[in-house]
């Protein structure tokens, strides 16, 4: 059973389009995250949700809108896609944030290519 | 966020121990030391974490210097599957996020 799953695995789209990436975790965790890994392989946090509430927004453009319908799901919607949005997006989850050293579990990633 | 310094790359041979160093001279008293690794084309995975004492788990050991300004991840017997980028990350108590650096790319020779 996959702990953190993401769909789709690959996404190729044109500039200007709107797309969504879905994430689900079956670990019963309270906190979910979105990270972006760019072409230089730097991994950077974008958003964090705890029990459906936004707790971190790392100065990500407004075109990116996370949505958490319940604590097991955190979807990422991107409007008006730009070339610079091309990256691998990772979803992650953890129990009660990173309190006292809790680990994060990462999904397999979604490779987004904007043409 | 306190910073960590790791070598860009390291190389080792299969079935030999590997010692991956990490310097964190500005660590504060409540910062946990986490290690994650990222295998090719996969998401990062947790390896181990510690606060002050050395830690062992099924994947690795973590040796923390007495002054906590450095730590070493030890893979006791490397396999080809251990080839990955290894990240040493400091997380404050009740941290809300992981801050990844550039990590160490570990190559394992057969």
mmCIF file of C-alpha atoms in Angstrom:
data_model
loop_
_atom_site.group_PDB
_atom_site.id
_atom_site.type_symbol
_atom_site.label_atom_id
_atom_site.label_comp_id
_atom_site.label_asym_id
_atom_site.label_seq_id
_atom_site.Cartn_x
_atom_site.Cartn_y
_atom_site.Cartn_z
ATOM 1 C CA UNK A 1 0.000 0.000 0.000
ATOM 2 C CA UNK A 2 1.449 3.358 -1.061
ATOM 3 C CA UNK A 3 1.740 5.741 1.872
ATOM 4 C CA UNK A 4 1.831 9.013 -0.061
ATOM 5 C CA UNK A 5 0.588 8.924 -3.627
ATOM 6 C CA UNK A 6 0.510 11.606 -6.297
ATOM 7 C CA UNK A 7 -1.219 11.847 -9.651
ATOM 8 C CA UNK A 8 -0.248 12.285 -12.334
ATOM 9 C CA UNK A 9 3.367 11.105 -12.379
ATOM 10 C CA UNK A 10 4.099 13.127 -15.517
ATOM 11 C CA UNK A 11 2.356 16.238 -16.782
ATOM 12 C CA UNK A 12 3.228 17.962 -20.045
ATOM 13 C CA UNK A 13 1.289 21.074 -20.902
ATOM 14 C CA UNK A 14 1.398 24.377 -22.765
ATOM 15 C CA UNK A 15 2.186 27.757 -21.280
ATOM 16 C CA UNK A 16 -0.913 29.534 -20.071
ATOM 17 C CA UNK A 17 -2.865 26.394 -19.221
ATOM 18 C CA UNK A 18 -4.279 25.543 -15.784
ATOM 19 C CA UNK A 19 -3.445 22.171 -14.241
ATOM 20 C CA UNK A 20 -3.851 20.293 -10.972
ATOM 21 C CA UNK A 21 -1.755 17.728 -9.150
ATOM 22 C CA UNK A 22 -3.402 15.503 -6.565
ATOM 23 C CA UNK A 23 -1.911 14.053 -3.413
ATOM 24 C CA UNK A 24 -3.299 11.534 -0.963
ATOM 25 C CA UNK A 25 -1.806 9.987 2.154
ATOM 26 C CA UNK A 26 -3.130 6.944 3.991
ATOM 27 C CA UNK A 27 -0.945 7.306 7.066
ATOM 28 C CA UNK A 28 -3.431 9.200 9.191
ATOM 29 C CA UNK A 29 -1.075 12.182 9.350
ATOM 30 C CA UNK A 30 -2.205 15.678 10.306
ATOM 31 C CA UNK A 31 0.190 17.697 8.203
ATOM 32 C CA UNK A 32 0.810 17.718 4.463
ATOM 33 C CA UNK A 33 3.298 19.626 2.345
ATOM 34 C CA UNK A 34 4.167 20.565 -1.199
ATOM 35 C CA UNK A 35 7.821 20.869 -2.225
ATOM 36 C CA UNK A 36 9.280 21.935 -5.571
ATOM 37 C CA UNK A 37 12.533 20.531 -6.973
ATOM 38 C CA UNK A 38 13.897 22.618 -9.814
ATOM 39 C CA UNK A 39 16.270 21.679 -12.611
ATOM 40 C CA UNK A 40 19.270 22.312 -10.351
ATOM 41 C CA UNK A 41 17.809 19.757 -7.945
ATOM 42 C CA UNK A 42 17.175 22.190 -5.096
ATOM 43 C CA UNK A 43 14.212 21.061 -2.998
ATOM 44 C CA UNK A 44 12.183 23.877 -1.526
ATOM 45 C CA UNK A 45 8.997 23.917 0.488
ATOM 46 C CA UNK A 46 6.016 25.693 -1.031
ATOM 47 C CA UNK A 47 3.083 25.044 1.294
ATOM 48 C CA UNK A 48 2.156 23.210 4.437
ATOM 49 C CA UNK A 49 -1.314 22.346 5.725
ATOM 50 C CA UNK A 50 -2.226 21.096 9.165
ATOM 51 C CA UNK A 51 -5.714 19.599 9.522
ATOM 52 C CA UNK A 52 -6.876 21.407 6.381
ATOM 53 C CA UNK A 53 -5.481 24.763 7.517
ATOM 54 C CA UNK A 54 -2.681 26.559 5.710
ATOM 55 C CA UNK A 55 0.297 27.042 8.002
ATOM 56 C CA UNK A 56 3.157 27.749 5.583
ATOM 57 C CA UNK A 57 3.110 29.704 2.344
ATOM 58 C CA UNK A 58 6.655 30.340 1.221
ATOM 59 C CA UNK A 59 6.088 33.397 -1.007
ATOM 60 C CA UNK A 60 4.772 31.269 -3.800
ATOM 61 C CA UNK A 61 3.041 33.169 -6.641
ATOM 62 C CA UNK A 62 -0.742 33.474 -6.375
ATOM 63 C CA UNK A 63 -1.046 31.284 -9.456
ATOM 64 C CA UNK A 64 -0.377 28.344 -7.141
ATOM 65 C CA UNK A 65 -3.336 27.457 -4.966
ATOM 66 C CA UNK A 66 -3.283 24.463 -2.650
ATOM 67 C CA UNK A 67 -6.563 22.917 -1.577
ATOM 68 C CA UNK A 68 -7.109 20.464 1.219
ATOM 69 C CA UNK A 69 -10.607 18.930 1.104
ATOM 70 C CA UNK A 70 -9.760 16.729 4.087
ATOM 71 C CA UNK A 71 -6.648 15.949 6.051
ATOM 72 C CA UNK A 72 -5.752 12.998 3.817
ATOM 73 C CA UNK A 73 -5.641 15.074 0.635
ATOM 74 C CA UNK A 74 -3.694 18.106 -0.486
ATOM 75 C CA UNK A 75 -4.076 19.131 -4.096
ATOM 76 C CA UNK A 76 -2.093 21.754 -5.956
ATOM 77 C CA UNK A 77 -3.740 23.838 -8.635
ATOM 78 C CA UNK A 78 -1.605 25.999 -10.902
ATOM 79 C CA UNK A 79 -3.100 28.734 -13.071
ATOM 80 C CA UNK A 80 -1.547 30.299 -16.152
ATOM 81 C CA UNK A 81 1.421 27.975 -16.258
ATOM 82 C CA UNK A 82 4.818 29.494 -17.087
ATOM 83 C CA UNK A 83 8.015 27.933 -18.391
ATOM 84 C CA UNK A 84 9.638 28.441 -14.988
ATOM 85 C CA UNK A 85 7.044 26.210 -13.354
ATOM 86 C CA UNK A 86 8.683 23.193 -14.960
ATOM 87 C CA UNK A 87 9.973 21.118 -12.070
ATOM 88 C CA UNK A 88 9.291 18.019 -10.028
ATOM 89 C CA UNK A 89 6.657 18.583 -7.355
ATOM 90 C CA UNK A 90 6.700 16.415 -4.260
ATOM 91 C CA UNK A 91 3.921 15.968 -1.775
ATOM 92 C CA UNK A 92 4.791 14.894 1.771
ATOM 93 C CA UNK A 93 3.064 14.254 5.065
ATOM 94 C CA UNK A 94 4.009 14.004 8.712
ATOM 95 C CA UNK A 95 2.404 13.471 12.061
ATOM 96 C CA UNK A 96 1.806 16.723 13.908
ATOM 97 C CA UNK A 97 4.256 18.777 11.851
ATOM 98 C CA UNK A 98 7.864 18.021 12.669
ATOM 99 C CA UNK A 99 7.331 18.217 16.373
ATOM 100 C CA UNK A 100 10.042 16.428 18.338
ATOM 101 C CA UNK A 101 11.692 15.085 15.225
ATOM 102 C CA UNK A 102 8.807 13.422 13.398
ATOM 103 C CA UNK A 103 9.775 12.288 9.942
ATOM 104 C CA UNK A 104 8.209 13.335 6.694
ATOM 105 C CA UNK A 105 7.024 10.791 4.163
ATOM 106 C CA UNK A 106 7.350 11.870 0.553
ATOM 107 C CA UNK A 107 5.382 10.907 -2.518
ATOM 108 C CA UNK A 108 7.031 9.762 -5.754
ATOM 109 C CA UNK A 109 6.829 13.186 -7.362
ATOM 110 C CA UNK A 110 5.065 14.726 -10.357
ATOM 111 C CA UNK A 111 7.288 15.885 -13.170
ATOM 112 C CA UNK A 112 5.689 18.967 -14.726
ATOM 113 C CA UNK A 113 6.948 20.161 -18.094
ATOM 114 C CA UNK A 114 5.622 23.425 -19.476
ATOM 115 C CA UNK A 115 6.214 23.951 -23.200
ATOM 116 C CA UNK B 1 17.402 28.412 9.889
ATOM 117 C CA UNK B 2 20.755 27.038 11.037
ATOM 118 C CA UNK B 3 22.976 26.014 8.158
ATOM 119 C CA UNK B 4 24.701 22.721 7.372
ATOM 120 C CA UNK B 5 27.772 22.071 5.242
ATOM 121 C CA UNK B 6 28.290 18.789 3.421
ATOM 122 C CA UNK B 7 30.757 17.652 0.764
ATOM 123 C CA UNK B 8 29.263 17.840 -2.724
ATOM 124 C CA UNK B 9 30.104 14.244 -3.517
ATOM 125 C CA UNK B 10 31.636 11.087 -2.106
ATOM 126 C CA UNK B 11 32.483 7.727 -3.511
ATOM 127 C CA UNK B 12 32.764 4.337 -1.857
ATOM 128 C CA UNK B 13 32.829 0.655 -2.679
ATOM 129 C CA UNK B 14 30.108 -1.901 -2.254
ATOM 130 C CA UNK B 15 30.093 -3.737 1.068
ATOM 131 C CA UNK B 16 32.359 -1.168 2.716
ATOM 132 C CA UNK B 17 31.322 1.293 5.425
ATOM 133 C CA UNK B 18 30.574 4.867 4.423
ATOM 134 C CA UNK B 19 30.933 7.901 6.666
ATOM 135 C CA UNK B 20 29.054 10.970 5.467
ATOM 136 C CA UNK B 21 30.056 14.137 7.362
ATOM 137 C CA UNK B 22 27.968 17.189 8.136
ATOM 138 C CA UNK B 23 29.079 20.413 9.805
ATOM 139 C CA UNK B 24 26.555 22.554 11.645
ATOM 140 C CA UNK B 25 28.528 24.971 13.782
ATOM 141 C CA UNK B 26 25.561 27.309 14.391
ATOM 142 C CA UNK B 27 23.267 24.572 15.717
ATOM 143 C CA UNK B 28 21.102 25.610 18.643
ATOM 144 C CA UNK B 29 20.291 23.515 21.676
ATOM 145 C CA UNK B 30 16.842 22.466 20.445
ATOM 146 C CA UNK B 31 17.747 21.717 16.818
ATOM 147 C CA UNK B 32 17.268 18.118 15.752
ATOM 148 C CA UNK B 33 19.693 16.656 13.211
ATOM 149 C CA UNK B 34 17.809 14.877 10.458
ATOM 150 C CA UNK B 35 19.177 12.852 7.562
ATOM 151 C CA UNK B 36 17.165 12.178 4.444
ATOM 152 C CA UNK B 37 18.243 10.644 1.180
ATOM 153 C CA UNK B 38 16.914 10.859 -2.337
ATOM 154 C CA UNK B 39 17.401 7.892 -4.618
ATOM 155 C CA UNK B 40 17.399 8.623 -8.368
ATOM 156 C CA UNK B 41 13.962 9.613 -9.685
ATOM 157 C CA UNK B 42 12.326 9.190 -6.267
ATOM 158 C CA UNK B 43 11.117 11.387 -3.464
ATOM 159 C CA UNK B 44 13.313 11.941 -0.413
ATOM 160 C CA UNK B 45 13.129 9.308 2.292
ATOM 161 C CA UNK B 46 13.867 9.587 5.975
ATOM 162 C CA UNK B 47 17.043 7.909 7.150
ATOM 163 C CA UNK B 48 17.614 8.822 10.784
ATOM 164 C CA UNK B 49 17.512 11.690 13.249
ATOM 165 C CA UNK B 50 18.992 12.579 16.621
ATOM 166 C CA UNK B 51 19.335 15.353 19.136
ATOM 167 C CA UNK B 52 22.387 14.742 21.335
ATOM 168 C CA UNK B 53 23.116 11.028 21.605
ATOM 169 C CA UNK B 54 24.255 8.663 18.896
ATOM 170 C CA UNK B 55 21.409 6.784 17.226
ATOM 171 C CA UNK B 56 21.131 3.482 15.387
ATOM 172 C CA UNK B 57 18.374 2.107 13.220
ATOM 173 C CA UNK B 58 18.067 -0.563 10.561
ATOM 174 C CA UNK B 59 19.273 1.789 7.832
ATOM 175 C CA UNK B 60 22.187 3.624 9.422
ATOM 176 C CA UNK B 61 23.872 5.060 12.483
ATOM 177 C CA UNK B 62 24.173 8.706 13.422
ATOM 178 C CA UNK B 63 27.204 9.832 15.368
ATOM 179 C CA UNK B 64 26.858 13.295 16.911
ATOM 180 C CA UNK B 65 29.900 15.188 18.154
ATOM 181 C CA UNK B 66 29.940 16.086 21.818
ATOM 182 C CA UNK B 67 29.670 19.811 21.037
ATOM 183 C CA UNK B 68 26.953 19.016 18.438
ATOM 184 C CA UNK B 69 28.699 21.125 15.830
ATOM 185 C CA UNK B 70 29.098 18.185 13.501
ATOM 186 C CA UNK B 71 27.604 14.779 12.852
ATOM 187 C CA UNK B 72 28.338 11.743 10.719
ATOM 188 C CA UNK B 73 25.922 9.406 9.018
ATOM 189 C CA UNK B 74 27.327 5.905 8.904
ATOM 190 C CA UNK B 75 26.203 3.283 6.445
ATOM 191 C CA UNK B 76 27.746 0.121 7.819
ATOM 192 C CA UNK B 77 27.872 -1.895 4.634
ATOM 193 C CA UNK B 78 27.039 0.050 1.501
ATOM 194 C CA UNK B 79 25.103 -1.548 -1.319
ATOM 195 C CA UNK B 80 24.488 -0.250 -4.823
ATOM 196 C CA UNK B 81 21.012 0.710 -3.679
ATOM 197 C CA UNK B 82 22.531 3.236 -1.267
ATOM 198 C CA UNK B 83 23.660 5.449 -4.157
ATOM 199 C CA UNK B 84 21.697 8.635 -3.569
ATOM 200 C CA UNK B 85 21.906 12.277 -2.512
ATOM 201 C CA UNK B 86 22.113 12.461 1.275
ATOM 202 C CA UNK B 87 20.810 15.555 3.026
ATOM 203 C CA UNK B 88 21.747 16.637 6.534
ATOM 204 C CA UNK B 89 19.040 18.993 7.844
ATOM 205 C CA UNK B 90 18.660 20.847 11.115
ATOM 206 C CA UNK B 91 15.087 21.187 12.318
ATOM 207 C CA UNK B 92 14.191 23.354 15.301
ATOM 208 C CA UNK B 93 11.830 21.920 17.881
ATOM 209 C CA UNK B 94 8.274 22.169 16.504
ATOM 210 C CA UNK B 95 9.619 23.032 13.065
ATOM 211 C CA UNK B 96 7.003 23.212 10.363
ATOM 212 C CA UNK B 97 9.217 22.422 7.391
ATOM 213 C CA UNK B 98 12.398 20.778 6.189
ATOM 214 C CA UNK B 99 15.007 23.094 4.675
ATOM 215 C CA UNK B 100 17.093 21.113 2.211
ATOM 216 C CA UNK B 101 20.640 22.091 1.247
ATOM 217 C CA UNK B 102 22.581 20.719 -1.679
ATOM 218 C CA UNK B 103 23.378 17.395 0.020
ATOM 219 C CA UNK B 104 26.131 14.890 -0.725
ATOM 220 C CA UNK B 105 25.873 12.765 -3.835
ATOM 221 C CA UNK B 106 27.081 9.292 -2.848
ATOM 222 C CA UNK B 107 28.331 6.976 -5.563
ATOM 223 C CA UNK B 108 28.815 3.283 -4.771
ATOM 224 C CA UNK B 109 31.210 1.315 -6.936
ATOM 225 C CA UNK B 110 30.571 -2.400 -7.488
#
